[in-house]
Amino acid sequence: MIPFVQDGVPQRVVFGPGAMARVAEEAARLSLMRVLVVATPGSGARLGARIADALGARSAGLHAQAVIHVPVEVARAGIAAARAAAADGLVAAGGGSAIGLAKAIAHELGLPTIAVPTTYSGSEATPILGTTEGERKVTRSDERVVPRTVIYDPDLTLNLPPAVSAASGMNAIAHCVEAAWVPQATPVTLAFASEALRRFSMHLPRVIDNGADREARGECLIAAWLAGGTLAAGTGLHHKLAHVLGGFGLPHAETHAILLPAVARFNLAAAPEARARLAAALGNDDPAAALAALLKRFPIPQRLRDLGLGEAKLAAAAAEAAALGITAPRPVTTAEAEALLAAIY
Ligand code: NAD
């Protein structure tokens, strides 16, 4: 019998086509009168403007300046914008970047947040807040940044480009795979991981083939929500390697996607229970092969060199990852980490 601790996330989730129209009602439910919408520029800003419109009299404007990994100066500008707008709440509209900025503002000002996620990052379901200063990424966990309400509207995701869908989907799949072997796993995180993987493996390929497939889009949003719930269990070699490579400037979701089959092959050799669980969820006796086949099918970079990483950096990345002292499900030496990275370079 394995002891565990499970923290529940107090969160209301509203799911359905057209659910975005309920944003004003959901703001009212939280007694919010002046809500600032936070989004990324470009397509994110257009989505943000639609949501600000839907908020009607409760809108306190749009701040469409979110940037991936929440650079501290971007966080400061967001906090200043929320103060200037006298906001009493936030709507995070878009992917993990918009949600990350809203979390940073919520952390500083204690504002309740409604998330309207349009990618599969799963950040809306976690208390994890990441910011970056220069090249250094700092993550912490704070329950106050968990969005109070999440509105999933598959219709908002029909135009999410195939490459972003695939990369953020593989990133979410990585949360689930790692959840199967981390020592902090609980019955809840394991159940969420299996169910999310089952839905993703069936529906993410459909989304890549036809972005307008509403049914598959909805299934992937549900899977992303469940995948986010598994992150609470902590992370292992996969996320640590992704984090180290992120420090060399590699893109977040794409790096996760490339690493995943190789790390799965390495770790599952020492984790028979996790292997059996993942095999059942993915419908394949060889889970690492199933993950490699998914990656191969998707229109995203396939090898580390495609991401612009210099080959000379592999040794440093391997040494950094090995120095973290990971032991579960197996320890990793510098030589093993380097061989793993070289194989996917
Ligand atoms: P992202 O938020 O940067 O979005 C990727 C791109 O897709 C952006 O250009 C965005 O404008 C565009 N986009 C988003 N929704 C769209 C839509 N519906 N239609 C068209 N374009 C759309 O990428 P992401 O992968 O969602 O998030 C990555 C970030 O999230 C990273 O900073 C990562 O560290 C963070 N993250 C955090 C957690 C957590 O728990 N804190 C979990 C996962 C990821």
Coordinates of C-alpha atoms and ligand atoms in Angstrom, one line a residue:
M1 CA 0.0 0.0 0.0
I2 CA 1.4 3.4 -1.0
P3 CA 0.6 6.4 1.1
F4 CA -0.4 9.6 -0.7
V5 CA -1.6 13.2 -0.3
Q6 CA -4.1 14.7 -2.7
D7 CA -4.9 18.4 -2.7
G8 CA -8.3 19.1 -4.4
V9 CA -8.6 22.2 -6.6
P10 CA -11.7 24.2 -5.8
Q11 CA -12.8 25.2 -9.2
R12 CA -16.0 25.5 -11.2
V13 CA -15.9 24.1 -14.8
V14 CA -18.3 25.1 -17.5
F15 CA -18.0 23.1 -20.7
G16 CA -19.9 23.3 -24.0
P17 CA -20.1 24.8 -27.5
G18 CA -20.9 28.5 -27.1
A19 CA -20.1 28.5 -23.4
M20 CA -18.1 31.7 -23.8
A21 CA -21.4 33.6 -24.0
R22 CA -21.8 32.8 -20.3
V23 CA -18.7 34.8 -19.2
A24 CA -20.8 37.8 -17.9
E25 CA -23.0 35.4 -15.9
E26 CA -20.0 33.6 -14.5
A27 CA -18.4 37.0 -13.6
A28 CA -21.7 38.0 -11.8
R29 CA -21.6 34.7 -9.9
L30 CA -18.2 35.8 -8.5
S31 CA -19.6 39.3 -7.8
L32 CA -17.1 40.8 -10.2
M33 CA -17.9 44.3 -11.5
R34 CA -14.7 45.3 -13.3
V35 CA -13.0 42.5 -15.1
L36 CA -9.8 42.9 -17.1
V37 CA -9.3 40.5 -20.0
V38 CA -5.8 39.2 -20.4
A39 CA -4.6 37.7 -23.7
T40 CA -1.6 37.4 -26.1
P41 CA -1.3 39.8 -29.0
G42 CA -2.6 39.0 -32.5
S43 CA -5.2 36.2 -32.7
G44 CA -5.3 36.2 -28.9
A45 CA -6.2 39.9 -28.8
R46 CA -9.1 39.3 -31.2
L47 CA -10.4 36.6 -28.9
G48 CA -9.8 38.8 -25.9
A49 CA -11.8 41.6 -27.6
R50 CA -14.8 39.2 -28.2
I51 CA -14.7 38.2 -24.5
A52 CA -14.5 41.8 -23.3
D53 CA -17.6 42.5 -25.5
A54 CA -19.4 39.5 -24.0
L55 CA -18.6 40.8 -20.5
G56 CA -20.6 44.0 -21.4
A57 CA -20.8 46.5 -18.5
R58 CA -18.6 44.2 -16.3
S59 CA -15.6 44.7 -18.7
A60 CA -12.7 46.8 -17.5
G61 CA -10.9 46.5 -20.8
L62 CA -8.3 44.2 -22.6
H63 CA -4.6 43.8 -21.8
A64 CA -3.3 41.8 -24.8
Q65 CA 0.4 41.7 -23.9
A66 CA 1.0 38.2 -22.6
V67 CA 4.3 36.6 -23.6
I68 CA 5.3 32.9 -23.2
H69 CA 6.9 32.1 -19.8
V70 CA 5.8 35.4 -18.3
P71 CA 8.9 37.6 -18.3
V72 CA 8.9 39.6 -15.1
E73 CA 8.6 42.9 -16.9
V74 CA 5.5 41.6 -18.7
A75 CA 4.1 40.6 -15.3
R76 CA 4.8 44.0 -13.9
A77 CA 3.1 45.7 -16.9
G78 CA 0.1 43.4 -16.4
I79 CA -0.1 44.2 -12.7
A80 CA 0.1 48.0 -13.5
A81 CA -2.7 47.6 -16.1
A82 CA -5.0 45.8 -13.6
R83 CA -4.3 48.5 -11.1
A84 CA -4.9 51.3 -13.6
A85 CA -8.2 49.6 -14.7
A86 CA -9.3 49.2 -11.0
A87 CA -10.0 45.6 -11.9
D88 CA -11.7 43.4 -9.3
G89 CA -11.2 40.3 -11.4
L90 CA -9.5 38.8 -14.5
V91 CA -10.4 36.7 -17.5
A92 CA -7.5 34.8 -18.9
A93 CA -8.4 34.2 -22.6
G94 CA -6.1 31.9 -24.7
G95 CA -3.3 29.5 -24.0
G96 CA -0.8 28.9 -21.3
S97 CA 0.8 32.3 -21.9
A98 CA -2.4 34.3 -21.2
I99 CA -3.2 32.1 -18.2
G100 CA 0.3 32.5 -16.9
L101 CA 0.2 36.3 -17.0
A102 CA -3.3 36.3 -15.3
K103 CA -1.8 34.0 -12.6
A104 CA 1.1 36.5 -12.0
I105 CA -1.4 39.4 -11.7
A106 CA -3.7 37.3 -9.4
H107 CA -0.7 36.4 -7.3
E108 CA 0.3 40.0 -6.7
L109 CA -3.2 41.6 -6.4
G110 CA -5.2 38.7 -5.0
L111 CA -7.8 38.9 -7.9
P112 CA -10.1 36.0 -8.7
T113 CA -9.7 34.7 -12.3
I114 CA -12.0 33.2 -14.9
A115 CA -10.0 31.2 -17.5
V116 CA -11.2 30.6 -21.0
P117 CA -8.5 28.2 -22.3
T118 CA -8.1 27.8 -26.1
T119 CA -5.0 25.5 -26.2
Y120 CA -4.3 22.2 -24.4
S121 CA -1.7 23.5 -21.9
G122 CA -3.8 22.6 -18.9
S123 CA -2.4 25.5 -16.9
E124 CA -6.0 26.6 -15.9
A125 CA -6.2 23.4 -13.7
T126 CA -3.0 24.0 -11.7
P127 CA -1.7 26.2 -8.9
I128 CA 1.6 26.5 -10.6
L129 CA 2.9 29.9 -11.5
G130 CA 6.0 30.4 -13.7
T131 CA 7.8 33.6 -14.4
T132 CA 11.2 34.2 -16.1
E133 CA 13.9 36.7 -15.3
G134 CA 16.4 36.8 -18.2
E135 CA 17.0 33.1 -18.9
R136 CA 16.0 31.9 -15.4
K137 CA 12.6 30.4 -15.0
V138 CA 11.1 30.4 -11.5
T139 CA 8.1 28.3 -10.7
R140 CA 6.1 28.2 -7.5
S141 CA 2.8 26.9 -6.4
D142 CA 0.1 29.0 -4.9
E143 CA -3.6 28.0 -4.6
R144 CA -4.7 31.6 -4.9
V145 CA -3.7 31.7 -8.6
V146 CA -6.0 28.8 -9.5
P147 CA -8.8 30.2 -11.7
R148 CA -12.0 30.1 -9.8
T149 CA -14.0 29.3 -12.9
V150 CA -13.0 27.7 -16.2
I151 CA -15.1 28.1 -19.3
Y152 CA -14.3 25.6 -22.0
D153 CA -15.8 26.5 -25.4
P154 CA -14.7 24.2 -28.2
D155 CA -15.9 26.7 -30.8
L156 CA -13.1 29.1 -29.7
T157 CA -10.5 26.5 -30.7
L158 CA -11.6 25.6 -34.2
N159 CA -9.0 28.0 -35.7
L160 CA -6.1 26.9 -33.4
P161 CA -3.4 26.1 -36.0
P162 CA -2.5 22.4 -36.4
A163 CA 1.1 23.0 -35.2
V164 CA 0.0 24.7 -32.0
S165 CA -2.7 22.1 -31.4
A166 CA -0.2 19.3 -31.8
A167 CA 2.6 20.9 -29.7
S168 CA 0.3 21.9 -26.8
G169 CA -1.5 18.5 -27.0
M170 CA 1.8 16.7 -26.8
N171 CA 2.8 18.9 -23.9
A172 CA -0.4 17.9 -22.1
I173 CA 0.2 14.2 -23.0
A174 CA 3.6 14.6 -21.4
H175 CA 2.0 15.7 -18.1
C176 CA 0.0 12.4 -18.1
V177 CA 2.8 10.1 -19.1
E178 CA 5.0 11.5 -16.3
A179 CA 2.1 11.4 -13.9
A180 CA 2.2 7.6 -14.3
W181 CA 5.7 7.2 -12.9
V182 CA 6.2 10.0 -10.4
P183 CA 6.3 8.8 -6.7
Q184 CA 3.8 11.5 -5.7
A185 CA 1.1 9.9 -7.9
T186 CA -2.4 9.6 -6.3
P187 CA -5.4 7.5 -7.3
V188 CA -6.9 10.8 -8.7
T189 CA -3.9 11.8 -10.7
L190 CA -3.5 8.3 -12.1
A191 CA -7.2 8.2 -13.1
F192 CA -7.0 11.6 -14.7
A193 CA -3.8 10.7 -16.6
S194 CA -5.3 7.5 -18.0
E195 CA -8.6 9.1 -19.1
A196 CA -6.8 12.2 -20.6
L197 CA -4.5 9.9 -22.6
R198 CA -7.3 7.8 -23.8
R199 CA -9.1 10.9 -25.1
F200 CA -6.0 12.6 -26.6
S201 CA -4.8 9.5 -28.4
M202 CA -8.2 9.1 -30.1
H203 CA -9.0 12.8 -30.7
L204 CA -5.8 14.8 -31.1
P205 CA -5.0 13.1 -34.5
R206 CA -8.6 14.0 -35.6
V207 CA -8.0 17.6 -34.6
I208 CA -4.8 17.7 -36.7
D209 CA -6.6 16.2 -39.7
N210 CA -9.5 18.6 -39.4
G211 CA -9.3 21.5 -37.0
A212 CA -13.0 22.3 -37.4
D213 CA -14.0 18.9 -36.0
R214 CA -16.0 20.2 -33.0
E215 CA -16.5 16.9 -31.3
A216 CA -12.8 16.1 -31.4
R217 CA -11.9 19.7 -30.3
G218 CA -14.2 19.3 -27.3
E219 CA -12.7 15.9 -26.4
C220 CA -9.2 17.5 -26.5
L221 CA -10.2 20.3 -24.2
I222 CA -11.6 17.8 -21.7
A223 CA -8.4 15.8 -21.9
A224 CA -6.3 19.0 -21.4
W225 CA -8.3 19.8 -18.3
L226 CA -7.7 16.3 -16.9
A227 CA -4.1 16.5 -17.9
G228 CA -3.6 19.7 -16.0
G229 CA -5.0 18.0 -12.9
T230 CA -2.2 15.4 -13.1
L231 CA 0.6 18.1 -12.8
A232 CA -0.2 18.5 -9.1
A233 CA 1.5 15.1 -8.6
G234 CA 4.9 16.7 -9.4
T235 CA 7.4 16.1 -12.2
G236 CA 10.3 13.9 -13.0
L237 CA 13.0 13.4 -15.7
H238 CA 10.8 14.4 -18.6
H239 CA 9.9 17.9 -17.2
K240 CA 13.3 18.4 -15.7
L241 CA 15.0 17.8 -19.1
A242 CA 12.4 20.1 -20.8
H243 CA 13.1 22.7 -18.2
V244 CA 16.9 22.5 -18.7
L245 CA 16.5 22.7 -22.5
G246 CA 14.1 25.6 -22.0
G247 CA 17.0 27.4 -20.3
F248 CA 18.9 27.2 -23.7
G249 CA 16.0 29.0 -25.3
L250 CA 14.1 26.1 -26.8
P251 CA 10.4 26.4 -27.3
H252 CA 8.3 24.9 -24.5
A253 CA 5.7 22.7 -26.0
E254 CA 7.8 21.5 -29.0
T255 CA 10.6 20.5 -26.7
H256 CA 8.2 18.4 -24.6
A257 CA 6.9 16.7 -27.7
I258 CA 10.3 15.7 -29.0
L259 CA 11.6 14.5 -25.6
L260 CA 8.6 12.4 -24.6
P261 CA 8.9 9.2 -26.6
A262 CA 12.6 8.9 -25.7
V263 CA 12.2 9.6 -22.0
A264 CA 9.2 7.2 -21.9
R265 CA 11.3 4.5 -23.4
F266 CA 14.1 5.1 -20.9
N267 CA 11.9 5.3 -17.8
L268 CA 9.3 2.7 -18.6
A269 CA 12.1 0.1 -18.8
A270 CA 12.2 0.4 -15.0
A271 CA 8.5 1.1 -14.3
P272 CA 6.4 -2.0 -15.2
E273 CA 3.2 -0.7 -13.5
A274 CA 3.4 2.7 -15.3
R275 CA 4.1 0.8 -18.5
A276 CA 1.0 -1.3 -18.1
R277 CA -1.2 1.7 -17.2
L278 CA 0.1 3.7 -20.2
A279 CA -0.3 0.7 -22.5
A280 CA -3.9 0.3 -21.6
A281 CA -4.6 4.1 -21.9
L282 CA -2.9 4.3 -25.3
G283 CA -4.2 1.0 -26.6
N284 CA -0.6 -0.2 -27.5
D285 CA 1.6 -2.7 -25.7
D286 CA 4.6 -0.5 -26.3
P287 CA 3.6 3.0 -25.0
A288 CA 6.9 4.6 -26.1
A289 CA 6.3 3.4 -29.6
A290 CA 2.7 4.8 -29.5
L291 CA 4.1 8.2 -28.4
A292 CA 6.7 8.1 -31.1
A293 CA 4.0 7.4 -33.7
L294 CA 1.9 10.3 -32.5
L295 CA 4.9 12.7 -32.7
K296 CA 5.7 11.4 -36.2
R297 CA 2.1 12.1 -37.4
F298 CA 2.1 15.7 -36.2
P299 CA 3.2 18.8 -38.2
I300 CA 5.8 19.9 -35.6
P301 CA 9.6 19.7 -35.3
Q302 CA 10.7 16.1 -34.9
R303 CA 14.3 16.4 -33.6
L304 CA 16.2 18.6 -31.2
R305 CA 18.4 20.0 -34.0
D306 CA 15.2 21.2 -35.7
L307 CA 14.7 23.6 -32.7
G308 CA 18.1 25.3 -33.3
L309 CA 19.9 23.7 -30.4
G310 CA 23.7 23.5 -30.9
E311 CA 25.0 19.9 -30.7
A312 CA 27.7 21.2 -28.3
K313 CA 25.0 22.0 -25.7
L314 CA 23.9 18.3 -25.3
A315 CA 26.7 17.5 -22.8
A316 CA 25.9 20.5 -20.7
A317 CA 22.2 19.8 -20.7
A318 CA 22.8 16.1 -19.8
A319 CA 25.1 17.1 -16.9
E320 CA 22.6 19.6 -15.6
A321 CA 19.7 17.1 -15.7
A322 CA 21.8 14.3 -14.1
A323 CA 22.9 16.7 -11.3
L324 CA 19.2 17.1 -10.2
G325 CA 19.5 13.7 -8.5
I326 CA 16.3 12.1 -9.9
T327 CA 15.8 8.6 -8.6
A328 CA 12.3 7.5 -9.6
P329 CA 11.5 5.5 -11.5
R330 CA 15.2 5.1 -12.0
P331 CA 18.3 7.3 -11.6
V332 CA 19.9 8.8 -14.6
T333 CA 23.7 9.3 -15.1
T334 CA 25.2 12.1 -17.3
A335 CA 26.2 9.5 -19.9
E336 CA 22.6 8.1 -20.0
A337 CA 21.1 11.5 -20.3
E338 CA 23.5 12.5 -23.0
A339 CA 22.8 9.3 -25.0
L340 CA 19.1 9.9 -24.7
L341 CA 19.5 13.5 -26.0
A342 CA 21.9 12.5 -28.7
A343 CA 19.4 9.8 -30.0
I344 CA 16.8 12.5 -30.6
Y345 CA 19.2 15.2 -31.8
Ligands
NAD1 P1 0.6 29.9 -25.9 O1 -0.3 30.3 -24.9 O2 1.9 30.7 -26.0 O3 -0.1 29.9 -27.3 C1 0.5 29.6 -28.5 C2 0.0 30.4 -29.7 O4 -1.3 30.1 -30.0 C3 0.0 31.9 -29.4 O5 0.6 32.6 -30.4 C4 -1.5 32.2 -29.2 O6 -1.8 33.6 -29.5 C5 -2.1 31.3 -30.2 N1 -3.5 30.9 -29.9 C6 -3.9 30.5 -28.7 N2 -5.3 30.2 -28.8 C7 -5.6 30.3 -30.1 C8 -6.8 30.1 -30.8 N3 -7.9 29.6 -30.2 N4 -6.8 30.3 -32.1 C9 -5.7 30.8 -32.8 N5 -4.5 31.0 -32.1 C10 -4.5 30.8 -30.8 O7 1.0 28.4 -25.8 P2 0.6 27.2 -24.8 O8 1.3 26.0 -25.3 O9 -0.9 27.2 -24.6 O10 1.2 27.7 -23.4 C11 2.6 27.6 -23.1 C12 2.9 28.4 -21.8 O11 2.1 27.8 -20.8 C13 4.4 28.2 -21.4 O12 4.8 29.4 -20.8 C14 4.3 27.1 -20.3 O13 5.4 27.2 -19.4 C15 3.0 27.4 -19.7 N6 2.3 26.3 -19.0 C16 2.1 26.5 -17.7 C17 1.5 25.4 -17.0 C18 1.2 25.6 -15.5 O14 0.6 24.8 -14.9 N7 1.5 26.8 -14.9 C19 1.1 24.2 -17.6 C20 1.4 24.1 -19.0 C21 2.0 25.2 -19.7

